[in-house]
CSV table of C-alpha atoms in Angstrom, one decimal:
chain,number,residue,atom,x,y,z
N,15,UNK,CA,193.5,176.5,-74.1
N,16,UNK,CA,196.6,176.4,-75.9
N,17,UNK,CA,195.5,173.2,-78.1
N,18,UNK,CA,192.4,175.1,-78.7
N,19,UNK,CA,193.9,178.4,-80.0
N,20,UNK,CA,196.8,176.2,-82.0
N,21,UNK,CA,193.6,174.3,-84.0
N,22,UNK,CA,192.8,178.0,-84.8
N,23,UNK,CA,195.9,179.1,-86.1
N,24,UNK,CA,196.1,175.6,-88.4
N,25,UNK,CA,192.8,176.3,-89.4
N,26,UNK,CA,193.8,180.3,-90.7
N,27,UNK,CA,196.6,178.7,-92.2
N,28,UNK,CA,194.1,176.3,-94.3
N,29,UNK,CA,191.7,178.9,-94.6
N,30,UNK,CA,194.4,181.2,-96.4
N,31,UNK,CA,195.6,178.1,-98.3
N,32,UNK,CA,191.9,177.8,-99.9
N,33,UNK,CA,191.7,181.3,-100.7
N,34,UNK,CA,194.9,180.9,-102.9
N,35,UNK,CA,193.2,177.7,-104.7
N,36,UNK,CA,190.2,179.6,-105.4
N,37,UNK,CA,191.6,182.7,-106.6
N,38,UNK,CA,194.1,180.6,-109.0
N,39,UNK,CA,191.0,178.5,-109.7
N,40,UNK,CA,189.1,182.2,-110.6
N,41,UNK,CA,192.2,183.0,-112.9
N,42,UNK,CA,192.1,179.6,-114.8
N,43,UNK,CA,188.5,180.0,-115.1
N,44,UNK,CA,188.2,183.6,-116.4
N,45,UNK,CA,190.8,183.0,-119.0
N,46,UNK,CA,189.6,179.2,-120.3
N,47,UNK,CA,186.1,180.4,-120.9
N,48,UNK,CA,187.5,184.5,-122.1
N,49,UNK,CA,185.5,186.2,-119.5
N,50,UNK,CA,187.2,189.3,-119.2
N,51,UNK,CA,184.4,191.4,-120.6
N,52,UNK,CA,182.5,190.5,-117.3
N,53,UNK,CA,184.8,189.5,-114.9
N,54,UNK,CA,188.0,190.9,-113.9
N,55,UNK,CA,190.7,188.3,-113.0
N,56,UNK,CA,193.2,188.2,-109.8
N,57,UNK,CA,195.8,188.8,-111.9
N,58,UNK,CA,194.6,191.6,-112.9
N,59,UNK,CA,192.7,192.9,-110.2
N,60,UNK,CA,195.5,192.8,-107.6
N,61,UNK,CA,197.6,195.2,-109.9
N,62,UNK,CA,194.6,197.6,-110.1
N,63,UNK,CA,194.3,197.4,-106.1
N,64,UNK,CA,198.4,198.2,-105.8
N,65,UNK,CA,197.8,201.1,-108.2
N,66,UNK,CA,194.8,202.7,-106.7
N,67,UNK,CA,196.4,202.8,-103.4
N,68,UNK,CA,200.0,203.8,-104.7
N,69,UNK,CA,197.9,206.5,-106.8
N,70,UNK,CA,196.3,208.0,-103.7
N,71,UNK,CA,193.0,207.5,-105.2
N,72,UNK,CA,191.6,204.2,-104.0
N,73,UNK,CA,193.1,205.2,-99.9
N,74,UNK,CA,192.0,208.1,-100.4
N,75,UNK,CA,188.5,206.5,-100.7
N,76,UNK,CA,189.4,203.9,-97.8
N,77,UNK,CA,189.5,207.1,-95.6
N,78,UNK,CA,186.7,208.7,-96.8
N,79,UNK,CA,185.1,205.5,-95.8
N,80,UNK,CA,186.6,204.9,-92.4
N,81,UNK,CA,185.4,208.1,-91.6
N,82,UNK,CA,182.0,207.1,-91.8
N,83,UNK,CA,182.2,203.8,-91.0
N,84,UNK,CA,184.2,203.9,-87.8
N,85,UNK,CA,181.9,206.6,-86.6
N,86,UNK,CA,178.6,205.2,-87.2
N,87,UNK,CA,179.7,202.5,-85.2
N,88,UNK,CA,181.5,204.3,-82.3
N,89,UNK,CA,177.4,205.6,-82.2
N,90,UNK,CA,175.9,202.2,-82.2
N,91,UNK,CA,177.9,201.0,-79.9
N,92,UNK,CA,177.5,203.6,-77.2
N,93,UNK,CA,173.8,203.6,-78.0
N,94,UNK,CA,173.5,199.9,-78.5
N,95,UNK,CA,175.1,198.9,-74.7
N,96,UNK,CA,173.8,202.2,-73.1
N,97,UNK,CA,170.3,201.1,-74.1
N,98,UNK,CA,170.8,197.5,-74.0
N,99,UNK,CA,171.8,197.7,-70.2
N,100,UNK,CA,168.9,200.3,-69.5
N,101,UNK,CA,166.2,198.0,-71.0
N,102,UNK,CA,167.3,194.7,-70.2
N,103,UNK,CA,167.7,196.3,-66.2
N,104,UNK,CA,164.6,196.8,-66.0
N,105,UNK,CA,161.7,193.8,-67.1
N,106,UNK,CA,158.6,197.0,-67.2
N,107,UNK,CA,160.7,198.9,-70.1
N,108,UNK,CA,161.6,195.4,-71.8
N,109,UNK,CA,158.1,194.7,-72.0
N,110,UNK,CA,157.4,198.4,-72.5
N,111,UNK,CA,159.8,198.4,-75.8
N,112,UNK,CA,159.4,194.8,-77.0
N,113,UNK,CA,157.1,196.1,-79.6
N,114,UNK,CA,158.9,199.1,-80.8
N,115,UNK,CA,162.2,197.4,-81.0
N,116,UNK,CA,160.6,194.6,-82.8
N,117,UNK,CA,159.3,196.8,-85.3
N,118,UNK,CA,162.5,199.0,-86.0
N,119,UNK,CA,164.5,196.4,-86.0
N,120,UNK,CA,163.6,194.3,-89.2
N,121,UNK,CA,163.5,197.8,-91.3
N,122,UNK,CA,166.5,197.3,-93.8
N,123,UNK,CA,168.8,200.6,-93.1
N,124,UNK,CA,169.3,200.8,-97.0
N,125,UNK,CA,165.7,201.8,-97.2
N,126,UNK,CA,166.3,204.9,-94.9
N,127,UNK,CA,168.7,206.3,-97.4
N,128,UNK,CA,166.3,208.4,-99.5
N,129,UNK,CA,165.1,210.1,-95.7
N,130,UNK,CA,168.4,210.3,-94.1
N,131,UNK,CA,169.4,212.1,-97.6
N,132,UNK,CA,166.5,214.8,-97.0
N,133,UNK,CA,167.8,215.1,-93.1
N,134,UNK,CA,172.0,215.0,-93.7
N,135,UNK,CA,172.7,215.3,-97.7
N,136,UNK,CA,175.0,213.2,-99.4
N,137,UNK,CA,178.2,213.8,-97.1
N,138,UNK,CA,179.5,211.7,-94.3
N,139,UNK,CA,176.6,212.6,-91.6
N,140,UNK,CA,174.3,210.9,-93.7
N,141,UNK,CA,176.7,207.7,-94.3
N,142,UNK,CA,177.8,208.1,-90.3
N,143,UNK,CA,174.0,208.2,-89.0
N,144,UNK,CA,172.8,205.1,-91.8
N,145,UNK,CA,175.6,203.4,-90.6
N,146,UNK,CA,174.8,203.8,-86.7
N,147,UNK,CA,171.1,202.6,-87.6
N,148,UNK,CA,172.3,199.6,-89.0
N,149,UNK,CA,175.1,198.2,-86.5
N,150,UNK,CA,172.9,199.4,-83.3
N,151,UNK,CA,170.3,196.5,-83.7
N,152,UNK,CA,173.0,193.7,-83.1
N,153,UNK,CA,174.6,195.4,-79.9
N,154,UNK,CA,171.5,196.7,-78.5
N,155,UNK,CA,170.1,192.8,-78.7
N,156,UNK,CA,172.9,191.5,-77.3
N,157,UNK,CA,173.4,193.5,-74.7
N,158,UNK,CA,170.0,193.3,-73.8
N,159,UNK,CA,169.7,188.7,-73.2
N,160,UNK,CA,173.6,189.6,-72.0
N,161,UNK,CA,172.2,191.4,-69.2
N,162,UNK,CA,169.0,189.2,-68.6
N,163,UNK,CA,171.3,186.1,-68.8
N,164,UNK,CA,173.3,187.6,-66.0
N,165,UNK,CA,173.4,185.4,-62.9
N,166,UNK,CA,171.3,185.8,-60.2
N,167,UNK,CA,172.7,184.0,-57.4
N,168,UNK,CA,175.9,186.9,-57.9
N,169,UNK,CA,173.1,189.0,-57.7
N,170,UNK,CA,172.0,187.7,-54.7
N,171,UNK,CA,174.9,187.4,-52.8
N,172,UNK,CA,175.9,191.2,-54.1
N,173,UNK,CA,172.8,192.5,-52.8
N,174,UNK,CA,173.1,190.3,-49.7
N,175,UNK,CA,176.8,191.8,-49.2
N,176,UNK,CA,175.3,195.5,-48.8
N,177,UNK,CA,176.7,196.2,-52.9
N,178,UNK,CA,174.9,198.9,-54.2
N,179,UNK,CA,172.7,199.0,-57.7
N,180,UNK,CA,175.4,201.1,-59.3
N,181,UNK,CA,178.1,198.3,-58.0
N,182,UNK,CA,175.5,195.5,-58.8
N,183,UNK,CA,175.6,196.8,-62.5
N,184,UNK,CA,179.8,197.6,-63.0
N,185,UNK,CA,181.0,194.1,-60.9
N,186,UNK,CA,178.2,191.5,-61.7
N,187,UNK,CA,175.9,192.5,-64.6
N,188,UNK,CA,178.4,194.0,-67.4
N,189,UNK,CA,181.0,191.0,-66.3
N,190,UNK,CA,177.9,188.6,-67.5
N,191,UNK,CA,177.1,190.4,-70.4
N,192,UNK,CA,180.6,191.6,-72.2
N,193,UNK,CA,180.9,187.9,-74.0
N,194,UNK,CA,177.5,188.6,-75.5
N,195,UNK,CA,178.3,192.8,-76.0
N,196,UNK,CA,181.5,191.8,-77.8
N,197,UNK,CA,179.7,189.5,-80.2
N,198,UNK,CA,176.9,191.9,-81.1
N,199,UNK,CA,179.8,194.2,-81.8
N,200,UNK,CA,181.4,191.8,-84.0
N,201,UNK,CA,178.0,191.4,-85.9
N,202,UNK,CA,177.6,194.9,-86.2
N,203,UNK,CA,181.2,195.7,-87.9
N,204,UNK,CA,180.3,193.8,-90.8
N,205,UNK,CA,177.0,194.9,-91.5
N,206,UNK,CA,178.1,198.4,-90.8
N,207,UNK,CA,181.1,198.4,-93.4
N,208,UNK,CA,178.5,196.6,-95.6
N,209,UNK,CA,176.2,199.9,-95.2
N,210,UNK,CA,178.7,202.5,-95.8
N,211,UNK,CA,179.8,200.5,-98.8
N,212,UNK,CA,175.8,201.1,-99.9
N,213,UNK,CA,175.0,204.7,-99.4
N,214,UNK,CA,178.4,205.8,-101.1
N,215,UNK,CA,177.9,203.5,-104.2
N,216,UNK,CA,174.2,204.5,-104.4
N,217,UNK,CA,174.7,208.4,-104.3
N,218,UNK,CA,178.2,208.4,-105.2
N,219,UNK,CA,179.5,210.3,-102.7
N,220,UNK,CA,182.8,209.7,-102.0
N,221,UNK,CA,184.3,206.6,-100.5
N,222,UNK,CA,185.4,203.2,-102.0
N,223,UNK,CA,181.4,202.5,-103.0
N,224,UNK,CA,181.7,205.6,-105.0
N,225,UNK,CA,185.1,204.8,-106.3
N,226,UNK,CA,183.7,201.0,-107.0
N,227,UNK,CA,180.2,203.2,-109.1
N,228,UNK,CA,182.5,205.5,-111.1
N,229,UNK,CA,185.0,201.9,-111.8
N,230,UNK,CA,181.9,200.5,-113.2
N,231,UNK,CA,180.2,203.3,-115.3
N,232,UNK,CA,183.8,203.4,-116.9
N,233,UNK,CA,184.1,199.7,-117.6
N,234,UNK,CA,187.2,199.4,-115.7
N,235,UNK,CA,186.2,196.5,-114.1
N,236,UNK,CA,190.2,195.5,-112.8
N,237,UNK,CA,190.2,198.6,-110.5
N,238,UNK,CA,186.0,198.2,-109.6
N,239,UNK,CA,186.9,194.0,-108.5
N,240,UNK,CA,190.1,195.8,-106.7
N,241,UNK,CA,188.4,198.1,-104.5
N,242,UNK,CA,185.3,195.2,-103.6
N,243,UNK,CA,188.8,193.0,-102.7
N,244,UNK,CA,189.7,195.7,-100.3
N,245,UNK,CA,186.6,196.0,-99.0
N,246,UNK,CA,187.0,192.2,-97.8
N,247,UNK,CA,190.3,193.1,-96.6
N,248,UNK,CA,189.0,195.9,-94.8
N,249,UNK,CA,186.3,193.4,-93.1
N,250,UNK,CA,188.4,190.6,-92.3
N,251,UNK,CA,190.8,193.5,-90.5
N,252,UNK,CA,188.3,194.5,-88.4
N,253,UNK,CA,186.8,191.4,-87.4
N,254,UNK,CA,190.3,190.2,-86.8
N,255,UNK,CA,191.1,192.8,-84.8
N,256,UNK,CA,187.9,192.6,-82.4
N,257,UNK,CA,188.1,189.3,-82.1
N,258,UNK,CA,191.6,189.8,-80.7
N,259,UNK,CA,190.4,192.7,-78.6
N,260,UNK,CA,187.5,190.4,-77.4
N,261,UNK,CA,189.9,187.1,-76.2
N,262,UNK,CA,192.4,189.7,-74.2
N,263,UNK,CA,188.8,191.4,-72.5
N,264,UNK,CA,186.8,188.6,-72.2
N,265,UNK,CA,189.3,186.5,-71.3
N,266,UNK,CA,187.9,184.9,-68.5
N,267,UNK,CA,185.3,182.7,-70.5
N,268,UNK,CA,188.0,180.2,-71.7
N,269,UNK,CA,188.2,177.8,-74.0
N,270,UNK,CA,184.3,178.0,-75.3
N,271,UNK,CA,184.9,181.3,-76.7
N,272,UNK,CA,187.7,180.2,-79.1
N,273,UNK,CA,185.4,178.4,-82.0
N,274,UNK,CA,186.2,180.0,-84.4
N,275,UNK,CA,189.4,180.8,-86.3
């Protein structure tokens, strides 16, 4: 375990070490071929990005879009699991809801904009809500096979050993099905920050997308570049952060969960 996790942690260190090359790679590029009239260079965007957050205006936004963000996905998730574990209990409502899940599920949540803008306005219900719609599809999935991938011999022997349904559920089923719960969630961060990102850049209403729209209708393009950089930052936080969350819950799996960096 301790190999595998030290192979990680040379393989952030490379990962950060290529990020460098291509950003000074970015800045030699930009200014050999003069592409600042597109293209904002590092060196310039990373002042921009300082600024904006010193300035209160760029965190200001970051909040605004945590807000929404954070809560949409507090919703999927409590919907996603709650729904997963219902459904994949129970093979008459899997095959009851095959069909309506498999229809939902491919409809892009950017397209429900316009209608969740009739329902909730431009504020943060509407952001919160498009948000939810997005990220549940990932957890509900995945908590759904987690729980049909369950073992049944535990099963079995719980059942056997007098353990009730509700017992069944808490000490066999959601032990078998965190690993795949905590993935979907993973899955569902991203494209959730990716959506909030969306609906405030498209209707401008409030957030870093809105900060990134009015950026780029000025032509400031060093502070637009600096609030898509802290978008990534924001991203790679939170995936870093659940994937810590997930090795000190789901730590029991071993050394097969630790493939990636």
């Amino acid at each position: 375990m301790r190999g595998v996790l030290r192979l990680a942690r040379r393989a952030n260190v490379v990962g950060w070490l290529f990020v460098v090359f291509l950003a000074a790679l970015a800045e030699a590029g930009i200014q050999l071929f003069e592409l600042h009239d597109s293209v904002s260079p590092p060196s310039e965007t990373l002042p921009a990005l300082v600024e904006g957050l010193s300035s209160g205006e760029l965190s200001g936004a970051l909040r605004t879009t945590l807000g929404a963000y954070l809560g949409g996905l507090a919703i999927a998730i409590v919907v996603g699991v709650a729904l997963g574990i219902v459904i994949g209990s129970s093979r008459l409502l899997l095959d009851a809801s095959f069909v309506v899940l498999e229809f939902l599920r491919p409809i892009p949540a950017v397209a429900l904009i316009p209608l969740a803008f009739l329902f909730f306005g431009t504020g943060v219900e509407m952001r919160r809500y498009i948000v939810a719609y997005a990220a549940v599809w990932p957890i509900l999935v995945n908590t759904l096979y987690g729980v049909r991938g369950s073992d049944r011999i535990l099963h079995e022997v719980a059942l056997a050993s007098g353990v009730s349904r509700l017992g069944r559920l808490v000490r066999v089923t959601l032990p078998s099905a965190l690993p795949s719960i905590a993935t979907g969630i993973r899955v569902s961060a991203s494209i959730g920050l990716l959506v909030a990102v969306t609906a405030e850049f498209v209707f401008g209403s409030g957030g870093i997308g809105a900060y990134m729209q009015r950026q780029q209708l000025a032509f400031q393009l060093p502070e637009m570049y600096a609030a898509v950089l802290l978008t990534a930052v924001l991203g790679y936080t939170v995936n870093v952060a659940l994937r810590l969350a997930e090795r000190r819950i789901v730590h029991w799996t071993g050394e097969k969960r630790v493939r990636w960096p």
